[in-house]
mmCIF file of C-alpha atoms in Angstrom:
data_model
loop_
_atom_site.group_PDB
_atom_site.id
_atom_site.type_symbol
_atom_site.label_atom_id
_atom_site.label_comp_id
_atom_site.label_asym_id
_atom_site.label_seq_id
_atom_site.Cartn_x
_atom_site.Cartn_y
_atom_site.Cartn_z
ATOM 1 C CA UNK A 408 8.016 -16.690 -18.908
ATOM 2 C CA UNK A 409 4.588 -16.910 -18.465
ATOM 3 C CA UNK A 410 2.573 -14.858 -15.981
ATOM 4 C CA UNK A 411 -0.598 -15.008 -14.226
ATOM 5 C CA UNK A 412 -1.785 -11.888 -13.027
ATOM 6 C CA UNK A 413 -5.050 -11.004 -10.320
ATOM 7 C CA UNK A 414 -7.120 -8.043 -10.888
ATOM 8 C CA UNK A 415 -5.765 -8.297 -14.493
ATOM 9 C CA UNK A 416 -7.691 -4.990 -14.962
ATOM 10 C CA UNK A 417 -6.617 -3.145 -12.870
ATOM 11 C CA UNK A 418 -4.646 0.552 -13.577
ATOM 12 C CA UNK A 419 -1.405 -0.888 -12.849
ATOM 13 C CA UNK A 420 -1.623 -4.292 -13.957
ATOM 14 C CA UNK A 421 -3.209 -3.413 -17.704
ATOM 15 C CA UNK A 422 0.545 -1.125 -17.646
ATOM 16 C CA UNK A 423 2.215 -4.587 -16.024
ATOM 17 C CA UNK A 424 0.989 -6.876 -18.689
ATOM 18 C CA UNK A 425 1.736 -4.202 -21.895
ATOM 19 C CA UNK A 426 5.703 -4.257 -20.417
ATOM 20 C CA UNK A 427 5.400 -7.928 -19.804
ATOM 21 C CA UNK A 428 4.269 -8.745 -23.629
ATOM 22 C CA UNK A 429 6.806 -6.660 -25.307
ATOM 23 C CA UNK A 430 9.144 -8.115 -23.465
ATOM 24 C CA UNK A 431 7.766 -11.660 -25.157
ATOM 25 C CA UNK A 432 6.354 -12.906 -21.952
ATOM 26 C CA UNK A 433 3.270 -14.772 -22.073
ATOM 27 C CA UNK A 434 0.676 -13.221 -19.552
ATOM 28 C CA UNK A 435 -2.746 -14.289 -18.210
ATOM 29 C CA UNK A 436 -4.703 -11.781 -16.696
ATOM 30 C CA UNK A 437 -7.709 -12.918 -14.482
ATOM 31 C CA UNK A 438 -10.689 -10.919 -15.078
ATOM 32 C CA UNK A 439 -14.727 -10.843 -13.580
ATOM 33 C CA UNK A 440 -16.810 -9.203 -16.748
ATOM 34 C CA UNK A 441 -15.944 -10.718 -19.985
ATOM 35 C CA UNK A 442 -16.329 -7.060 -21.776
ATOM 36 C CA UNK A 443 -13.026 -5.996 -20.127
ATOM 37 C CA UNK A 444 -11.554 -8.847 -22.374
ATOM 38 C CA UNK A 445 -10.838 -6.338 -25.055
ATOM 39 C CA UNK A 446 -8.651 -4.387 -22.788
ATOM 40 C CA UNK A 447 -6.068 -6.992 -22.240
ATOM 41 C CA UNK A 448 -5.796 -8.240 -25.587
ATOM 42 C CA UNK A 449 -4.847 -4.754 -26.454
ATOM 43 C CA UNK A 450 -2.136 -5.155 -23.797
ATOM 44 C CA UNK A 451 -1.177 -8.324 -24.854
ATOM 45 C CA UNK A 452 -2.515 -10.134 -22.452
ATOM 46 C CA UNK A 453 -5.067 -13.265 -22.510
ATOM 47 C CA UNK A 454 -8.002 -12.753 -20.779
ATOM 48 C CA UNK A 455 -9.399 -15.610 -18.139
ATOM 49 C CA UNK A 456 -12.691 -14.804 -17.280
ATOM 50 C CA UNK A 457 -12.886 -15.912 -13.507
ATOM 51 C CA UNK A 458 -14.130 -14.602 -9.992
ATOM 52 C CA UNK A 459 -12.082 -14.796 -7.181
ATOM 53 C CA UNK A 460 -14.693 -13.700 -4.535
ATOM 54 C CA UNK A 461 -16.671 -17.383 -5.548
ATOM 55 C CA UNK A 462 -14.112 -19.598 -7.341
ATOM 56 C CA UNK A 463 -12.356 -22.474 -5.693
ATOM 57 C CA UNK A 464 -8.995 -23.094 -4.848
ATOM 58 C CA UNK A 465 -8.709 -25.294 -7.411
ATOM 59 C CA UNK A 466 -10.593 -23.383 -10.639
ATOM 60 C CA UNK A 467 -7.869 -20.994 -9.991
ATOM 61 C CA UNK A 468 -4.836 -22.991 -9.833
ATOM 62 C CA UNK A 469 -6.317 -25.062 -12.920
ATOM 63 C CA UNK A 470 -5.258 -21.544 -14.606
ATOM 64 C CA UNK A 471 -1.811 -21.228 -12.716
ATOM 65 C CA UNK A 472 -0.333 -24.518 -13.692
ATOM 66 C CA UNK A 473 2.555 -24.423 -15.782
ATOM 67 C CA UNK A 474 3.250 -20.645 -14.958
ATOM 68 C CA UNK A 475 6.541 -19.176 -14.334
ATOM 69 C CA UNK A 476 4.998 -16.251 -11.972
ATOM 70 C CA UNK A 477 1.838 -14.787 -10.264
ATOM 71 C CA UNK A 478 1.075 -11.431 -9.512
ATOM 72 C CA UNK A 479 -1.349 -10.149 -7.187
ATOM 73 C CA UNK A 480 -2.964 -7.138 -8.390
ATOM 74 C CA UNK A 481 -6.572 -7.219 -7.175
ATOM 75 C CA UNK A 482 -8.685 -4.948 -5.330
ATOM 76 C CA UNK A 483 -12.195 -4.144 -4.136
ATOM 77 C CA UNK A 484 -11.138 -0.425 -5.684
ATOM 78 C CA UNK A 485 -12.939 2.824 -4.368
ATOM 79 C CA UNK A 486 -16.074 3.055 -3.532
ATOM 80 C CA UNK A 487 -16.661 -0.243 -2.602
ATOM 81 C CA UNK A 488 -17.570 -0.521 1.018
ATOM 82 C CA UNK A 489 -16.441 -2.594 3.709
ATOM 83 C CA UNK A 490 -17.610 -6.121 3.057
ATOM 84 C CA UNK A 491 -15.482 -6.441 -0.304
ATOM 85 C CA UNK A 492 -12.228 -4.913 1.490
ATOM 86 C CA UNK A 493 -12.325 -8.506 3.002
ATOM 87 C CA UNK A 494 -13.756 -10.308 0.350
ATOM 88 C CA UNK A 495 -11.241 -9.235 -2.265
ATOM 89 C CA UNK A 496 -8.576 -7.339 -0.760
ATOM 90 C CA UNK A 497 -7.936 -10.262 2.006
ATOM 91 C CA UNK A 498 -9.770 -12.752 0.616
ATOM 92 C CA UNK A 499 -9.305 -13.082 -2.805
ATOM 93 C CA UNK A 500 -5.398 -12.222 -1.977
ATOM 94 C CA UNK A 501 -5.510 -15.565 0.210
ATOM 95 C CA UNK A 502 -6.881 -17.714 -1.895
ATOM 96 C CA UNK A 503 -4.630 -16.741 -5.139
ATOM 97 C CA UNK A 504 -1.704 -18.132 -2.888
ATOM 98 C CA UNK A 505 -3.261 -20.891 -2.278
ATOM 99 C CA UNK A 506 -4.058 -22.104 -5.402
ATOM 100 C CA UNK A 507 -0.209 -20.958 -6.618
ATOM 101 C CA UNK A 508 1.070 -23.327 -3.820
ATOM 102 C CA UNK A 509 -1.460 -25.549 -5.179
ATOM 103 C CA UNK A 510 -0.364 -25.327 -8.481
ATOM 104 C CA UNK A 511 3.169 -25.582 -7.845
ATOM 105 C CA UNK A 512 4.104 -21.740 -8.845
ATOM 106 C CA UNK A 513 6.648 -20.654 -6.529
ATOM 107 C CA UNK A 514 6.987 -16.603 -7.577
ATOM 108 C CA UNK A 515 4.970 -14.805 -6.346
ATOM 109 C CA UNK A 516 4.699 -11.290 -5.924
ATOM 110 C CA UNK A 517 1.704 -8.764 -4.388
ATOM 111 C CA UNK A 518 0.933 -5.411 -4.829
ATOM 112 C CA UNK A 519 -0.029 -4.244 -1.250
ATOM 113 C CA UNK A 520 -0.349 -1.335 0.332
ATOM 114 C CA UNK A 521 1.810 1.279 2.566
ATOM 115 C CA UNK A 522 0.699 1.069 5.328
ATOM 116 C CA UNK A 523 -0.989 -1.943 5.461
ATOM 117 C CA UNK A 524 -1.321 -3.891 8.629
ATOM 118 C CA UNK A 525 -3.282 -6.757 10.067
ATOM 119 C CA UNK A 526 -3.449 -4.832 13.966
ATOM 120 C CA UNK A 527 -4.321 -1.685 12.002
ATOM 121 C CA UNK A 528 -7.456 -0.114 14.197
ATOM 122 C CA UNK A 529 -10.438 1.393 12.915
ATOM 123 C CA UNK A 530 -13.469 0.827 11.438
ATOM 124 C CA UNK A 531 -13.633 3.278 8.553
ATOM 125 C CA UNK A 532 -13.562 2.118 5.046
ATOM 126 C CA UNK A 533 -9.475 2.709 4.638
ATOM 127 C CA UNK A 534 -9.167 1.527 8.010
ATOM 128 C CA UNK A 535 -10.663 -2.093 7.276
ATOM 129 C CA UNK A 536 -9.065 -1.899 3.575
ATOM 130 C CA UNK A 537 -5.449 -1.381 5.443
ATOM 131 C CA UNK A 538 -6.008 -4.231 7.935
ATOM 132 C CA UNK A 539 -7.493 -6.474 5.159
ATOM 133 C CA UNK A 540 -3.797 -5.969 3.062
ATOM 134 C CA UNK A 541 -1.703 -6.075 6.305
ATOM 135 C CA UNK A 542 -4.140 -9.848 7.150
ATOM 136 C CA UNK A 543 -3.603 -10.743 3.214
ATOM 137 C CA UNK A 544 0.279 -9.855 3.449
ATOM 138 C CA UNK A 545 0.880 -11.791 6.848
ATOM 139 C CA UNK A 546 -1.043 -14.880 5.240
ATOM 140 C CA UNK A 547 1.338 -14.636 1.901
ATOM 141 C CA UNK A 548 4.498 -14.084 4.350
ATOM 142 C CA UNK A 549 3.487 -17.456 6.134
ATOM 143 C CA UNK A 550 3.842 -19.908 3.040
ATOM 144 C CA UNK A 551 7.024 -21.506 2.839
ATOM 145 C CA UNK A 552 6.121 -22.471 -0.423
ATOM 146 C CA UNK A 553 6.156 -19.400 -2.189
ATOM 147 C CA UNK A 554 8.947 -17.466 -3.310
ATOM 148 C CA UNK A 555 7.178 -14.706 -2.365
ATOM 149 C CA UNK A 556 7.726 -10.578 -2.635
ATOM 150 C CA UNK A 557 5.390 -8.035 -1.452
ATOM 151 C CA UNK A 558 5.017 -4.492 -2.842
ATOM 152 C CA UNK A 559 4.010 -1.390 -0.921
ATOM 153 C CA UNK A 560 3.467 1.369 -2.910
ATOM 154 C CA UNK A 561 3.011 5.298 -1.987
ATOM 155 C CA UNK A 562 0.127 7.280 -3.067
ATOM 156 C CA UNK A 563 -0.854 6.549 -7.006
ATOM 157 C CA UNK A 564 -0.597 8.980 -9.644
ATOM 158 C CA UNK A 565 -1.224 8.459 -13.034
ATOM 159 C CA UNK A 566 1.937 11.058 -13.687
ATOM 160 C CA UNK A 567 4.145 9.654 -16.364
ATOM 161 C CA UNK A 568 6.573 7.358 -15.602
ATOM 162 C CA UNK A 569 10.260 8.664 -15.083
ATOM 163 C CA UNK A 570 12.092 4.822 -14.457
ATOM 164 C CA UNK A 571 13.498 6.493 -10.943
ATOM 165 C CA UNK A 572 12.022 4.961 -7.522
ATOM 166 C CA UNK A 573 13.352 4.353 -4.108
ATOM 167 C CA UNK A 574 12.641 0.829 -2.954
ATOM 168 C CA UNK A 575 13.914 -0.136 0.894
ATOM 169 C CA UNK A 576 11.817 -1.946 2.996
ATOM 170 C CA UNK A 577 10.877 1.706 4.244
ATOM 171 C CA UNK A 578 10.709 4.649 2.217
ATOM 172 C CA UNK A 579 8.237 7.030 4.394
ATOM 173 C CA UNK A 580 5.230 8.162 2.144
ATOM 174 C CA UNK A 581 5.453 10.084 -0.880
ATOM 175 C CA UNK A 582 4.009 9.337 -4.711
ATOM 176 C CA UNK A 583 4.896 7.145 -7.504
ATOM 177 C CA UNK A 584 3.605 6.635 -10.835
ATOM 178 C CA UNK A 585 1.733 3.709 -11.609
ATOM 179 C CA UNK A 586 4.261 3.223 -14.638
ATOM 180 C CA UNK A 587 6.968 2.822 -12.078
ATOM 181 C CA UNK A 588 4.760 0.638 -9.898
ATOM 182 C CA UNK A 589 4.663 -1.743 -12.986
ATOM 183 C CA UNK A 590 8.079 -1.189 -14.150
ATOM 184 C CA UNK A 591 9.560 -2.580 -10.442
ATOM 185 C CA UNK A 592 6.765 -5.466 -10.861
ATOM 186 C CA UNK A 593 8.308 -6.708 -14.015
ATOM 187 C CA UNK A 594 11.915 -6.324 -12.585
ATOM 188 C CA UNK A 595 10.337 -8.010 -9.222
ATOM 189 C CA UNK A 596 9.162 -11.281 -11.097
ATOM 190 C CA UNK A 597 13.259 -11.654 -13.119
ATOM 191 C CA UNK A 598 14.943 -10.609 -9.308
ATOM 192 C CA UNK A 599 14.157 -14.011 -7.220
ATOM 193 C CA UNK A 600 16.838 -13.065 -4.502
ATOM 194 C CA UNK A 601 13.706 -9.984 -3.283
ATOM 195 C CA UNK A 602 11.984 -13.469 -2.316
ATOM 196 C CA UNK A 603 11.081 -12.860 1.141
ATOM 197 C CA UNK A 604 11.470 -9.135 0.982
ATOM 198 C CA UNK A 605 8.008 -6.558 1.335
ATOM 199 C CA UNK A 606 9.207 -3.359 -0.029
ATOM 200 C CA UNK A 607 7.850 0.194 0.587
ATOM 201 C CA UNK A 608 8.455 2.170 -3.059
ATOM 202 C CA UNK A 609 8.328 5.871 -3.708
ATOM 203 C CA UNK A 610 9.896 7.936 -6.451
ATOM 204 C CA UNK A 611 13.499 8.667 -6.189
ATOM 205 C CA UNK A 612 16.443 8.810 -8.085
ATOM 206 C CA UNK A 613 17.726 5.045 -8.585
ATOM 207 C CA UNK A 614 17.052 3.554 -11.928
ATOM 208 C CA UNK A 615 14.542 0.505 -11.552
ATOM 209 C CA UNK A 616 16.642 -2.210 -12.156
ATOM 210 C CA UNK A 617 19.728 -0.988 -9.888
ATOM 211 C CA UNK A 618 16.691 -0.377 -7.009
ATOM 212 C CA UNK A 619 15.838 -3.789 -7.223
ATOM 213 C CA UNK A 620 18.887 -5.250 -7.639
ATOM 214 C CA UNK A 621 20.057 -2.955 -4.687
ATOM 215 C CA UNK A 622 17.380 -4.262 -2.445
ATOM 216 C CA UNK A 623 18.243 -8.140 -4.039
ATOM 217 C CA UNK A 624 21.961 -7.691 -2.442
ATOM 218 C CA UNK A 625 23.411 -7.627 -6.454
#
């Protein structure tokens, strides 16, 4: 297959697109500074040097045609303040579905949030970043022409991986590893009966692949 991945930086995508090559997929990974280039070719991954916070709808999908998959894996990332919660976290998020329905990818999967939700109240910096996913989310959920799945993960760690998770569409909080939150990507994009699912994930005790096909009805 060959994947197309947002944020193609980012902690858990870099681990997405390593399991995604040795696998002998073909993965994209859209980047903003041309030095991080390095850092997905070491993963495997071929670096597209593009910014989703200015491009159009249709620079990006020029890079989605002919892909099997998208993954949405960008973020503003901490420290950033309030303005980029929107402009990437909701924004960014919005227009990489567009330009997959443009492009006539169907799979589509995001890495969201727990917690996220468009009514969420607030104005502090997590606040706005939660309501920015939940907006994001409710715009991806609204697209009847993606086969879309969205991802909630607990709280990060950068623990190693141990390939056991529990994935419902509510776990309550706990952590996971980012190496699981990659592993269940990979298994996401292959599992096209989670279309339509958004999926809370937390360490546990199921394998990966019987979670997902658990929560796929398999």
């Amino acid at each position: 297959m060959r994947i197309v991945i947002a944020g193609g930086h980012g902690q858990i995508a870099l681990r997405l697109e390593r399991l995604l090559a040795a696998r002998g997929d073909e993965v994209a990974g859209i980047i903003r500074k041309p030095e991080q280039g390095d850092d997905l070719r070491a993963a495997g991954a071929e670096p597209v040097v593009l910014d989703l916070e200015s491009a159009s709808v249709e620079e990006v999908a020029q890079q989605l045609r002919g892909a099997d998959g998208a993954v949405f894996a960008a973020g503003a990332g901490p420290g950033s303040g309030t303005a980029r919660k929107d402009t990437v976290d909701r924004g960014a998020a919005v227009l990489f579905a567009d330009a997959a329905v443009r492009a006539g990818v169907r799979r589509f999967v995001v890495v969201s949030s727990m917690g996220a939700d468009p009514h969420h109240e607030g104005d502090d910096v997590f606040d706005v970043y939660q309501r920015a996913k939940g907006e994001a989310d409710a715009y991806v959920q609204g697209l009847d022409s993606l086969d879309w799945t969205i991802l909630r993960p607990g709280a990060l760690t950068d623990d190693a991986g141990t390939g056991l998770v529990r994935l419902e569409a509510r776990t309550g909080r706990g952590p996971v590893p980012r190496d699981d939150v990659a592993a269940v990507l990979a298994e996401l994009l292959d599992s096209p009966a989670t279309s339509g699912l958004t999926l809370e994930l937390i360490s546990g005790s199921a394998p990966v692949a019987v979670a997902v096909k658990a929560v796929a009805g398999n």
